[in-house]
mmCIF file of C-alpha atoms and ligand atoms in Angstrom:
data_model
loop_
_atom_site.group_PDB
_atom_site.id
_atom_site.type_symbol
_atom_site.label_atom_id
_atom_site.label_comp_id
_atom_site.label_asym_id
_atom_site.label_seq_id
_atom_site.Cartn_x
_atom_site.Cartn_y
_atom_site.Cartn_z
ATOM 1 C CA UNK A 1 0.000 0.000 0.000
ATOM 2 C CA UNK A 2 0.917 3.161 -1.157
ATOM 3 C CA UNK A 3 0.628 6.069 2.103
ATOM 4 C CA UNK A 4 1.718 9.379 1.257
ATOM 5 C CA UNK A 5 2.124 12.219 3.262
ATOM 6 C CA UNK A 6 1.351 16.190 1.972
ATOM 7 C CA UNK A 7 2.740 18.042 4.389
ATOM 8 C CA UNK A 8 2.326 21.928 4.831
ATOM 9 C CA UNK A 9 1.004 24.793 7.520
ATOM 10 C CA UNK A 10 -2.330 25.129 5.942
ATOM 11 C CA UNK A 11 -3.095 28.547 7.639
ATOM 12 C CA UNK A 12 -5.965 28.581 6.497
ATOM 13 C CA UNK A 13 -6.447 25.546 3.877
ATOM 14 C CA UNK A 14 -6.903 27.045 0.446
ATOM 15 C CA UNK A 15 -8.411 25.616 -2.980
ATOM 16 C CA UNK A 16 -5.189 25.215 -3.783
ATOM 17 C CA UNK A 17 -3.977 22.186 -1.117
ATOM 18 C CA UNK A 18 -7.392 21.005 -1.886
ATOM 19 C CA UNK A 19 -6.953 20.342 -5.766
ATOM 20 C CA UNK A 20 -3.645 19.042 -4.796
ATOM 21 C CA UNK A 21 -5.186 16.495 -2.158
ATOM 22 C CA UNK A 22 -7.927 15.575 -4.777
ATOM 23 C CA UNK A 23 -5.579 14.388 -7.215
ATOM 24 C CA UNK A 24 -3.330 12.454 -4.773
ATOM 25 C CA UNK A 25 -7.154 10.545 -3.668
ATOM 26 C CA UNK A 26 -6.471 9.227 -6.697
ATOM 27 C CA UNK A 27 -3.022 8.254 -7.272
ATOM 28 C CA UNK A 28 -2.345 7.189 -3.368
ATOM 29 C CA UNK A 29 -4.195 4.052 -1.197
ATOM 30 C CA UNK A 30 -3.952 7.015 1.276
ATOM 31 C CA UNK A 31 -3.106 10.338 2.020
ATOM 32 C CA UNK A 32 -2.101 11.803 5.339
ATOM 33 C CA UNK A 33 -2.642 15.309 5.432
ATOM 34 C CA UNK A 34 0.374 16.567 7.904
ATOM 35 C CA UNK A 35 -0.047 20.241 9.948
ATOM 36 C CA UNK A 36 2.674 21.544 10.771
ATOM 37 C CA UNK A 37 2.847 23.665 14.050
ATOM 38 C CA UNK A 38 5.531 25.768 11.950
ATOM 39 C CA UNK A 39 5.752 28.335 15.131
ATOM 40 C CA UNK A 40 8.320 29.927 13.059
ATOM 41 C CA UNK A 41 6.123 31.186 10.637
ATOM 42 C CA UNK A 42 3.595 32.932 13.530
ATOM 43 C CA UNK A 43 0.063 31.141 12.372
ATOM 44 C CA UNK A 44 -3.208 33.260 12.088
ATOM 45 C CA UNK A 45 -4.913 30.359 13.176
ATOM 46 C CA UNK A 46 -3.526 27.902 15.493
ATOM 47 C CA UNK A 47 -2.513 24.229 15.000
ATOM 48 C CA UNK A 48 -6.474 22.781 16.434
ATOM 49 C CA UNK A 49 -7.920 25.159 14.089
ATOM 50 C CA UNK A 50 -5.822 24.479 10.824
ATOM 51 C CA UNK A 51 -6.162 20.634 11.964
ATOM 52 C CA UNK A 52 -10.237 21.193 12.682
ATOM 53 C CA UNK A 53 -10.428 23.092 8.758
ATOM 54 C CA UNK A 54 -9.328 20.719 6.963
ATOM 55 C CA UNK A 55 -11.161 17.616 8.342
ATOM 56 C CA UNK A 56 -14.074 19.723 7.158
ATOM 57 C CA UNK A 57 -12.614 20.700 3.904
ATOM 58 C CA UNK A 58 -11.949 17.442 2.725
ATOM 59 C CA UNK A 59 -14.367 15.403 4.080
ATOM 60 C CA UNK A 60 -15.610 14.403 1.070
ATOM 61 C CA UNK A 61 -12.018 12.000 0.338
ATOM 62 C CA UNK A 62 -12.324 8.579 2.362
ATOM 63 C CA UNK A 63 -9.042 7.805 1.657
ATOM 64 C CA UNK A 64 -7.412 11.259 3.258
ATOM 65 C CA UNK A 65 -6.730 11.874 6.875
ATOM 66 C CA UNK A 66 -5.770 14.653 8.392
ATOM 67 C CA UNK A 67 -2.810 14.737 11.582
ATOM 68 C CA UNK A 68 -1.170 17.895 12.931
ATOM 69 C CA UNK A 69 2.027 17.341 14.233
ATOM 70 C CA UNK A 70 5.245 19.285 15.751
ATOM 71 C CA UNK A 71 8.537 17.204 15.099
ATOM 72 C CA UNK A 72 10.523 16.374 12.309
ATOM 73 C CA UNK A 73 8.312 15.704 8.704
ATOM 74 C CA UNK A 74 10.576 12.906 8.181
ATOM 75 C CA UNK A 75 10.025 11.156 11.597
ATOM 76 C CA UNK A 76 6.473 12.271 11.230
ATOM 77 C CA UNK A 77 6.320 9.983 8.435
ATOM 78 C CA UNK A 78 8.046 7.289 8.999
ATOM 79 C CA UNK A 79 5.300 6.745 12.440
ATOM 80 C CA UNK A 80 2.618 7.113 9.991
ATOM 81 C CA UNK A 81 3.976 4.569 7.316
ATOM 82 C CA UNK A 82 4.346 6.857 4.445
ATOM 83 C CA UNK A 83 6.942 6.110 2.162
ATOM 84 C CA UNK A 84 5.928 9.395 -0.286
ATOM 85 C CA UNK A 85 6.479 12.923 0.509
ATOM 86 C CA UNK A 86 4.247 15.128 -1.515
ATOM 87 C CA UNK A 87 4.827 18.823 -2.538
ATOM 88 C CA UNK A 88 2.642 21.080 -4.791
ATOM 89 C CA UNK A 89 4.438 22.760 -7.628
ATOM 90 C CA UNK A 90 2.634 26.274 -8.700
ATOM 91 C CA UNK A 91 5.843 28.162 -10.331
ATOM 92 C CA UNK A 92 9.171 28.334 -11.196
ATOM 93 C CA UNK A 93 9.706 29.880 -7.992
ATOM 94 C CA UNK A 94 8.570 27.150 -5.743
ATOM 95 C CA UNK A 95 11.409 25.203 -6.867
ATOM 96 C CA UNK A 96 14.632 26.136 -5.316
ATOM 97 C CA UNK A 97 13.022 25.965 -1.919
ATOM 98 C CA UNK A 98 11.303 22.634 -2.926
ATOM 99 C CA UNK A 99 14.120 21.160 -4.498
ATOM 100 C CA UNK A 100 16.483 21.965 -0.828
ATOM 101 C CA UNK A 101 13.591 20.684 1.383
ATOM 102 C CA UNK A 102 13.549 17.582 -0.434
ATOM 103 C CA UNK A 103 17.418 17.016 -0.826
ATOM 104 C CA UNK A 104 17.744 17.858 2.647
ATOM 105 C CA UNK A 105 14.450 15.274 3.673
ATOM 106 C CA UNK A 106 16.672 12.520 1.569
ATOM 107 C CA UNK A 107 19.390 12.915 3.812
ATOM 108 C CA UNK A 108 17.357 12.438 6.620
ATOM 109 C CA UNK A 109 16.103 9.881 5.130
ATOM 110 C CA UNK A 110 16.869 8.242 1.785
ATOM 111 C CA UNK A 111 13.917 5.626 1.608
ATOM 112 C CA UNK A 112 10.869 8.624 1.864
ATOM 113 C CA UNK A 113 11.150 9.711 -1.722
ATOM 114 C CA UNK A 114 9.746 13.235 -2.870
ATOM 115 C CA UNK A 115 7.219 13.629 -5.332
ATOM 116 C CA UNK A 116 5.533 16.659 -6.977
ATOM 117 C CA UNK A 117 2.104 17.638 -8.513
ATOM 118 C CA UNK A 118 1.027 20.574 -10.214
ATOM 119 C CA UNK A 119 -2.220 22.462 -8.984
ATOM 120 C CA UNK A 120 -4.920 23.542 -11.544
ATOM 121 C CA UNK A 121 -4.120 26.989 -13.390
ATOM 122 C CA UNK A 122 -6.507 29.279 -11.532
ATOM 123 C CA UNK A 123 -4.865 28.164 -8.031
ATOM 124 C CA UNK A 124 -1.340 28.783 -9.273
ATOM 125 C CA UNK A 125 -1.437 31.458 -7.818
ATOM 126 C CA UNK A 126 -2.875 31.249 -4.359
ATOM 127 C CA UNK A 127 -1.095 31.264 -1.367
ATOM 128 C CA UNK A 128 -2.743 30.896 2.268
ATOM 129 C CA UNK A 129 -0.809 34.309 3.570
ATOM 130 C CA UNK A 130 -2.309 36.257 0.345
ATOM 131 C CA UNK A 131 -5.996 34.762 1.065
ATOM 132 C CA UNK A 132 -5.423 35.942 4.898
ATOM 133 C CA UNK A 133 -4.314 39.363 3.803
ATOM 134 C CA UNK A 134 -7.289 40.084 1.560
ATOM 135 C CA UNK A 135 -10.024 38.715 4.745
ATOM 136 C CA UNK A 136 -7.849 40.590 7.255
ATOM 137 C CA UNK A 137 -8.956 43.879 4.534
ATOM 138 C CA UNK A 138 -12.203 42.634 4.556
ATOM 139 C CA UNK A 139 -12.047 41.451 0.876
ATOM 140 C CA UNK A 140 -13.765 38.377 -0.890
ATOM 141 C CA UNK A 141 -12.159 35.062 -0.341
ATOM 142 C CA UNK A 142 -14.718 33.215 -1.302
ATOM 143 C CA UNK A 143 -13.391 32.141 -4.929
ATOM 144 C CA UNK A 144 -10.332 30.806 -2.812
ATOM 145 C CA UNK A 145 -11.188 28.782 0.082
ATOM 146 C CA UNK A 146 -14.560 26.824 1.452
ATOM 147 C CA UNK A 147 -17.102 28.328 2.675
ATOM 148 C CA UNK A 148 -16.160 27.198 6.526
ATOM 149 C CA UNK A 149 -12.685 28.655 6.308
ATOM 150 C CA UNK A 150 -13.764 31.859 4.920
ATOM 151 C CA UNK A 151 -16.072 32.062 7.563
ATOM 152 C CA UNK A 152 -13.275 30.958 10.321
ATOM 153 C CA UNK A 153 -11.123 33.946 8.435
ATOM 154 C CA UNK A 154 -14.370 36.807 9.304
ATOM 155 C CA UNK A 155 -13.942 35.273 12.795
ATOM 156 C CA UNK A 156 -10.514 35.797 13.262
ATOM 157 C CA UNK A 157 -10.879 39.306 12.212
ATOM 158 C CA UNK A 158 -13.785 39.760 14.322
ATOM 159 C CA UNK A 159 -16.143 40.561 11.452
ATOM 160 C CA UNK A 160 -18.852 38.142 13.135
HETATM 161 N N1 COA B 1 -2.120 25.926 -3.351
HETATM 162 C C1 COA B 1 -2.107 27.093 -2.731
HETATM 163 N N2 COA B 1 -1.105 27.492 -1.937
HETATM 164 C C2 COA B 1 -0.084 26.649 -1.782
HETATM 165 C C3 COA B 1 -0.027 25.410 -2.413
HETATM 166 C C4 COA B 1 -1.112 25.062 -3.244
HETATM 167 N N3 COA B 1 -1.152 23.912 -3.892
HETATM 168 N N4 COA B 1 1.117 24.809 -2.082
HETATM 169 C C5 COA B 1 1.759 25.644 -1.254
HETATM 170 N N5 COA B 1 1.036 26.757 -1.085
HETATM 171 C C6 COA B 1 1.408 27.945 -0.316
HETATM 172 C C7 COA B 1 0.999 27.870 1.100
HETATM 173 O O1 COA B 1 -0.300 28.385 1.271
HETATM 174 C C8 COA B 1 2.050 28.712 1.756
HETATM 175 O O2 COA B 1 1.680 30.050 1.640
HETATM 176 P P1 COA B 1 2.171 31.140 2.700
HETATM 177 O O3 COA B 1 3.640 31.005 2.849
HETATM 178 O O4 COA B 1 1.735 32.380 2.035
HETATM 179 O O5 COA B 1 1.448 30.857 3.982
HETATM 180 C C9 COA B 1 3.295 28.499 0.898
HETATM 181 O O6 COA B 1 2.813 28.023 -0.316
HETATM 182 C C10 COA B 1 4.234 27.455 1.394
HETATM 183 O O7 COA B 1 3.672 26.843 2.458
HETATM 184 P P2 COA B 1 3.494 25.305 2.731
HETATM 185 O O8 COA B 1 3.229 24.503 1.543
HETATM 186 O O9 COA B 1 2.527 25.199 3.838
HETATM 187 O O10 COA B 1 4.884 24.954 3.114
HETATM 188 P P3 COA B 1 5.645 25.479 4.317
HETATM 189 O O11 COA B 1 6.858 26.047 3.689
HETATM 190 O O12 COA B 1 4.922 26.331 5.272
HETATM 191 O O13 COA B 1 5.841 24.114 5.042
HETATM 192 C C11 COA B 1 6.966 22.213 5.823
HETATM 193 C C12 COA B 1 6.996 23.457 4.953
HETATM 194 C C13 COA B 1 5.894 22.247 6.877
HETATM 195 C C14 COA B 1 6.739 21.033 4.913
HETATM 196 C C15 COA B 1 8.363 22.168 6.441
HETATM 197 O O14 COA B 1 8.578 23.359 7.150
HETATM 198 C C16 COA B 1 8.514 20.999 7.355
HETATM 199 O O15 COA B 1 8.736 19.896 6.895
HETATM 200 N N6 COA B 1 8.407 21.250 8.696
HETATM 201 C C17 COA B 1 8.541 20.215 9.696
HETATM 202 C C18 COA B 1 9.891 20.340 10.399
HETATM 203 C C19 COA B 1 10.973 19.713 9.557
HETATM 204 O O16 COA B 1 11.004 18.534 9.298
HETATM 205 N N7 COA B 1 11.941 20.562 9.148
HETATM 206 C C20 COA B 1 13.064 20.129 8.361
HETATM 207 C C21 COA B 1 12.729 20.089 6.894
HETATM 208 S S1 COA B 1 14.096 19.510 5.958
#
């Protein structure tokens, strides 16, 4: 069996991770949607939350579960029993930082290969930071994330 693992700080979970996640449903027995705490970065909304989101947003896949976890990806996914690391691919530009997270992953660990899909051309260019900084200006999301994380976004900027 086939487990991969997508890891990422979903803060919030956009359209983007989701047409990512859709596509691995297919290609994977099973995909294990990782959270990362990623403290570094400062999340909007915090780990429970981003875990709590996307159980709702993708719901809808049997085979796709969602974790959150705070160590090492690698060691994440060798507990879980995934032998695939997945990335999304939007631009040229996500590749130097891809292509060091995964070389440095394979040092970690050379038996969890990387692998990379490509999102749909209307999410290329979403990222979750950009969708937080239109809600935090009270602009529409809506075209970029479900309906329950847009309203989680109003929430966190106290617009209900
Ligand atoms: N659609 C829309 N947006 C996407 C996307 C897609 N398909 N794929 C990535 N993005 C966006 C994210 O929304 C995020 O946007 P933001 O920076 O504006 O918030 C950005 O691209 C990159 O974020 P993400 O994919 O979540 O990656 P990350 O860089 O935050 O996460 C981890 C990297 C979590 C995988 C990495 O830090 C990690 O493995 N951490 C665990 C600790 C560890 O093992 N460290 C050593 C690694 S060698």
């Amino acid at each position: 069996m086939n487990t991969v693992i997508y890891p990422g700080t979903f803060d919030p979970i956009t359209n983007g991770h989701t047409d990512i996640v859709e596509r691995a449903a297919v290609l994977f027995d099973k995909v294990i949607v990782a959270i990362a705490a990623s403290p570094g970065k400062r999340p909007g909304f915090d780990l429970a939350q981003r875990v709590a989101l996307a159980k709702t947003v993708l719901g809808h896949l049997s085979n796709v579960e969602v974790c959150g976890f705070s160590s090492l990806l690698i060691e994440f996914a060798r507990k879980c029993g995934a032998n695939i690391i997945l990335r999304g691919l939007r631009a040229v530009s996500d590749f130097e930082y891809e292509f060091q997270l995964a070389g440095m992953n394979r040092c970690l660990d050379a038996d969890i290969e990387t692998v990379f899909l490509t999102p749909s051309m209307e999410n290329t260019y979403l990222s979750s930071s950009l969708v937080r900084e239109i809600a935090a200006l009270h602009g529409d999301v809506s075209a970029f994330v479900h309906p329950e994380v847009a309203s989680a976004l109003s929430a966190l900027n106290g617009q209900q």
